[in-house]
Amino acid sequence: EAFQKHPEVSVVVNFASFRSVYNSVMEMLEKHSQQIKTIAIIAEGVPESQTRKFNKVAMEKGVGIIGPATVGGIKPGCFRIGNTGGMLDNIVMCKLYRPGSVAYVSRSGGLSNELNNMISRNSDGVYEGVAIGGDRYPGSRFLDHLLRYNDNPSVHMLVLLGEVGGVDEYQICDALK
């Protein structure tokens, strides 16, 4: 019903719990994939088998997934998905109300907020940032976002905040070769 009332909507933030997120994501993918471009999944602890299933369907239908276990993403001056950037005082302190030229990707939401702070203090600010989520099978990878940022002439610096023990960082190294 909401999709019919708002045909301009292309991003969905799914706040469903880990118990019900699979069914809600699959319903969106099956019924509304022509309209939806991105689904951000906030829930942590989504069973890996379910995550892999909806990631596969999303890829087949051309729908991007951020998460599961994400705080979302931010494009200063445009939008905020989820709780990225924190509370209003942090958004103001980190100048997330206007775009800069630094794009970042991280797994961690908390560390993303720290990145917002460091980037705002040492550059003209954040152009866009996304936390892909900390679960084992995120719907998007570091490389997906870095390639998208790399193709954007408004982005002058790319930042990747990896994690100790992560293997996705090796894909970035291979891409740089």
mmCIF file of C-alpha atoms in Angstrom:
data_model
loop_
_atom_site.group_PDB
_atom_site.id
_atom_site.type_symbol
_atom_site.label_atom_id
_atom_site.label_comp_id
_atom_site.label_asym_id
_atom_site.label_seq_id
_atom_site.Cartn_x
_atom_site.Cartn_y
_atom_site.Cartn_z
ATOM 1 C CA GLU A 1 0.000 0.000 0.000
ATOM 2 C CA ALA A 2 2.803 2.439 0.889
ATOM 3 C CA PHE A 3 4.558 1.808 -2.435
ATOM 4 C CA GLN A 4 1.373 2.599 -4.332
ATOM 5 C CA LYS A 5 0.840 5.839 -2.423
ATOM 6 C CA HIS A 6 4.476 6.885 -2.900
ATOM 7 C CA PRO A 7 5.706 5.758 -6.328
ATOM 8 C CA GLU A 8 8.758 8.039 -6.062
ATOM 9 C CA VAL A 9 10.219 5.991 -3.185
ATOM 10 C CA SER A 10 13.262 3.944 -4.174
ATOM 11 C CA VAL A 11 15.032 3.395 -0.822
ATOM 12 C CA VAL A 12 13.626 1.347 2.044
ATOM 13 C CA VAL A 13 15.012 1.250 5.576
ATOM 14 C CA ASN A 14 13.937 -2.036 7.130
ATOM 15 C CA PHE A 15 13.765 -1.872 10.940
ATOM 16 C CA ALA A 16 12.216 -5.349 11.295
ATOM 17 C CA SER A 17 13.773 -7.664 13.872
ATOM 18 C CA PHE A 18 16.024 -10.542 12.880
ATOM 19 C CA ARG A 19 12.992 -12.819 13.326
ATOM 20 C CA SER A 20 10.892 -11.168 10.622
ATOM 21 C CA VAL A 21 13.336 -9.339 8.375
ATOM 22 C CA TYR A 22 13.682 -12.217 5.884
ATOM 23 C CA ASN A 23 9.972 -12.321 5.059
ATOM 24 C CA SER A 24 9.671 -8.556 4.730
ATOM 25 C CA VAL A 25 12.745 -8.258 2.491
ATOM 26 C CA MET A 26 11.645 -11.129 0.265
ATOM 27 C CA GLU A 27 8.170 -9.606 -0.074
ATOM 28 C CA MET A 28 9.671 -6.275 -1.153
ATOM 29 C CA LEU A 29 11.973 -7.987 -3.634
ATOM 30 C CA GLU A 30 9.196 -10.116 -5.122
ATOM 31 C CA LYS A 31 6.521 -7.413 -5.350
ATOM 32 C CA HIS A 32 8.358 -4.092 -5.682
ATOM 33 C CA SER A 33 11.798 -4.670 -7.187
ATOM 34 C CA GLN A 34 10.988 -2.421 -10.172
ATOM 35 C CA GLN A 35 10.545 0.512 -7.782
ATOM 36 C CA ILE A 36 13.125 -0.234 -5.079
ATOM 37 C CA LYS A 37 16.794 0.468 -5.764
ATOM 38 C CA THR A 38 18.186 0.006 -2.232
ATOM 39 C CA ILE A 39 17.130 -1.738 0.973
ATOM 40 C CA ALA A 40 18.971 -0.949 4.216
ATOM 41 C CA ILE A 41 18.575 -3.714 6.795
ATOM 42 C CA ILE A 42 19.181 -2.585 10.372
ATOM 43 C CA ALA A 43 18.590 -5.946 12.120
ATOM 44 C CA GLU A 44 21.560 -7.786 13.600
ATOM 45 C CA GLY A 45 21.786 -11.547 13.874
ATOM 46 C CA VAL A 46 19.862 -12.412 10.728
ATOM 47 C CA PRO A 47 20.474 -16.128 10.067
ATOM 48 C CA GLU A 48 23.242 -16.500 7.485
ATOM 49 C CA SER A 49 21.205 -18.848 5.295
ATOM 50 C CA GLN A 50 18.419 -16.251 5.045
ATOM 51 C CA THR A 51 20.867 -13.449 4.361
ATOM 52 C CA ARG A 52 22.468 -15.370 1.509
ATOM 53 C CA LYS A 53 19.044 -16.110 -0.008
ATOM 54 C CA PHE A 54 17.809 -12.531 -0.047
ATOM 55 C CA ASN A 55 21.203 -11.225 -1.185
ATOM 56 C CA LYS A 56 21.035 -13.594 -4.168
ATOM 57 C CA VAL A 57 17.499 -12.516 -5.094
ATOM 58 C CA ALA A 58 18.421 -8.835 -4.663
ATOM 59 C CA MET A 59 21.414 -9.236 -6.980
ATOM 60 C CA GLU A 60 19.272 -10.971 -9.603
ATOM 61 C CA LYS A 61 16.707 -8.153 -9.454
ATOM 62 C CA GLY A 62 19.263 -5.323 -9.390
ATOM 63 C CA VAL A 63 18.379 -4.126 -5.886
ATOM 64 C CA GLY A 64 21.211 -3.004 -3.618
ATOM 65 C CA ILE A 65 21.339 -4.199 -0.024
ATOM 66 C CA ILE A 66 23.055 -2.298 2.784
ATOM 67 C CA GLY A 67 23.415 -4.537 5.824
ATOM 68 C CA PRO A 68 22.235 -6.546 7.608
ATOM 69 C CA ALA A 69 23.493 -5.111 10.887
ATOM 70 C CA THR A 70 24.007 -1.612 9.508
ATOM 71 C CA VAL A 71 23.399 1.818 10.955
ATOM 72 C CA GLY A 72 22.873 2.946 7.353
ATOM 73 C CA GLY A 73 24.508 5.635 5.292
ATOM 74 C CA ILE A 74 24.630 9.374 4.801
ATOM 75 C CA LYS A 75 24.990 11.834 1.954
ATOM 76 C CA PRO A 76 25.303 15.234 3.645
ATOM 77 C CA GLY A 77 22.887 17.817 2.362
ATOM 78 C CA CYS A 78 20.713 15.095 0.789
ATOM 79 C CA PHE A 79 19.670 12.195 3.010
ATOM 80 C CA ARG A 80 20.416 9.932 5.920
ATOM 81 C CA ILE A 81 19.514 6.248 5.992
ATOM 82 C CA GLY A 82 19.110 4.765 9.467
ATOM 83 C CA ASN A 83 21.014 6.314 12.353
ATOM 84 C CA THR A 84 24.280 7.155 10.597
ATOM 85 C CA GLY A 85 25.770 10.361 11.913
ATOM 86 C CA GLY A 86 24.238 9.978 15.345
ATOM 87 C CA MET A 87 22.224 12.676 17.069
ATOM 88 C CA LEU A 88 21.709 16.230 15.855
ATOM 89 C CA ASP A 89 24.605 17.667 17.880
ATOM 90 C CA ASN A 90 27.017 15.242 16.188
ATOM 91 C CA ILE A 91 25.574 16.008 12.748
ATOM 92 C CA VAL A 92 26.195 19.725 13.337
ATOM 93 C CA MET A 93 29.681 19.195 14.840
ATOM 94 C CA CYS A 94 30.724 16.973 11.906
ATOM 95 C CA LYS A 95 29.163 19.365 9.366
ATOM 96 C CA LEU A 96 26.995 16.577 7.955
ATOM 97 C CA TYR A 97 24.439 19.150 6.818
ATOM 98 C CA ARG A 98 26.534 20.041 3.743
ATOM 99 C CA PRO A 99 28.555 17.913 1.307
ATOM 100 C CA GLY A 100 32.315 17.640 1.269
ATOM 101 C CA SER A 101 34.512 15.632 -1.096
ATOM 102 C CA VAL A 102 35.500 12.559 0.971
ATOM 103 C CA ALA A 103 33.619 9.271 0.542
ATOM 104 C CA TYR A 104 33.992 6.396 2.964
ATOM 105 C CA VAL A 105 32.840 2.837 3.529
ATOM 106 C CA SER A 106 33.055 0.884 6.774
ATOM 107 C CA ARG A 107 31.570 -2.196 8.389
ATOM 108 C CA SER A 108 31.024 -0.554 11.750
ATOM 109 C CA GLY A 109 28.412 2.075 12.472
ATOM 110 C CA GLY A 110 30.199 3.363 15.558
ATOM 111 C CA LEU A 111 33.461 3.693 13.688
ATOM 112 C CA SER A 112 31.599 5.374 10.825
ATOM 113 C CA ASN A 113 30.524 8.070 13.241
ATOM 114 C CA GLU A 114 34.137 8.470 14.333
ATOM 115 C CA LEU A 115 35.140 8.692 10.647
ATOM 116 C CA ASN A 116 32.607 11.497 10.174
ATOM 117 C CA ASN A 117 34.334 13.349 13.005
ATOM 118 C CA MET A 118 37.894 12.787 11.723
ATOM 119 C CA ILE A 119 37.000 13.615 8.122
ATOM 120 C CA SER A 120 35.218 16.836 9.115
ATOM 121 C CA ARG A 121 38.224 17.983 11.177
ATOM 122 C CA ASN A 122 40.819 17.213 8.500
ATOM 123 C CA SER A 123 39.129 17.964 5.166
ATOM 124 C CA ASP A 124 36.233 19.790 3.571
ATOM 125 C CA GLY A 125 33.877 17.054 4.864
ATOM 126 C CA VAL A 126 31.996 13.917 3.944
ATOM 127 C CA TYR A 127 30.529 13.533 0.466
ATOM 128 C CA GLU A 128 28.940 10.181 1.263
ATOM 129 C CA GLY A 129 29.474 7.405 3.753
ATOM 130 C CA VAL A 130 28.026 3.956 4.280
ATOM 131 C CA ALA A 131 28.377 1.249 6.903
ATOM 132 C CA ILE A 132 27.854 -2.039 5.066
ATOM 133 C CA GLY A 133 27.076 -3.911 8.278
ATOM 134 C CA GLY A 134 28.964 -6.281 10.473
ATOM 135 C CA ASP A 135 27.245 -9.583 9.735
ATOM 136 C CA ARG A 136 29.113 -12.320 7.872
ATOM 137 C CA TYR A 137 27.367 -11.840 4.516
ATOM 138 C CA PRO A 138 26.690 -8.154 3.881
ATOM 139 C CA GLY A 139 24.524 -7.319 0.887
ATOM 140 C CA SER A 140 27.185 -5.035 -0.549
ATOM 141 C CA ARG A 141 30.952 -5.100 -0.350
ATOM 142 C CA PHE A 142 33.607 -2.477 0.262
ATOM 143 C CA LEU A 143 34.605 -2.700 -3.391
ATOM 144 C CA ASP A 144 31.049 -2.023 -4.635
ATOM 145 C CA HIS A 145 30.980 1.321 -2.883
ATOM 146 C CA LEU A 146 34.585 2.310 -3.596
ATOM 147 C CA LEU A 147 34.085 1.696 -7.320
ATOM 148 C CA ARG A 148 30.906 3.779 -7.262
ATOM 149 C CA TYR A 149 32.702 6.584 -5.427
ATOM 150 C CA ASN A 150 35.723 6.353 -7.733
ATOM 151 C CA ASP A 151 33.498 7.068 -10.747
ATOM 152 C CA ASN A 152 32.083 10.221 -9.150
ATOM 153 C CA PRO A 153 33.921 13.468 -10.048
ATOM 154 C CA SER A 154 32.661 15.132 -6.827
ATOM 155 C CA VAL A 155 34.648 12.660 -4.728
ATOM 156 C CA HIS A 156 38.310 13.583 -4.264
ATOM 157 C CA MET A 157 39.298 11.101 -1.549
ATOM 158 C CA LEU A 158 38.255 7.510 -0.795
ATOM 159 C CA VAL A 159 38.456 6.103 2.730
ATOM 160 C CA LEU A 160 38.043 2.456 3.681
ATOM 161 C CA LEU A 161 37.814 1.492 7.325
ATOM 162 C CA GLY A 162 38.440 -2.243 7.432
ATOM 163 C CA GLU A 163 38.580 -4.577 10.386
ATOM 164 C CA VAL A 164 41.257 -6.825 11.789
ATOM 165 C CA GLY A 165 40.694 -10.315 10.418
ATOM 166 C CA GLY A 166 38.620 -9.119 7.485
ATOM 167 C CA VAL A 167 39.126 -10.636 4.047
ATOM 168 C CA ASP A 168 37.198 -8.115 1.935
ATOM 169 C CA GLU A 169 40.131 -5.736 2.194
ATOM 170 C CA TYR A 170 42.142 -8.110 -0.033
ATOM 171 C CA GLN A 171 39.647 -7.481 -2.872
ATOM 172 C CA ILE A 172 40.566 -3.799 -2.686
ATOM 173 C CA CYS A 173 44.273 -4.659 -2.897
ATOM 174 C CA ASP A 174 43.628 -6.850 -5.948
ATOM 175 C CA ALA A 175 41.562 -4.091 -7.585
ATOM 176 C CA LEU A 176 44.419 -1.626 -7.129
ATOM 177 C CA LYS A 177 46.879 -3.840 -9.010
#
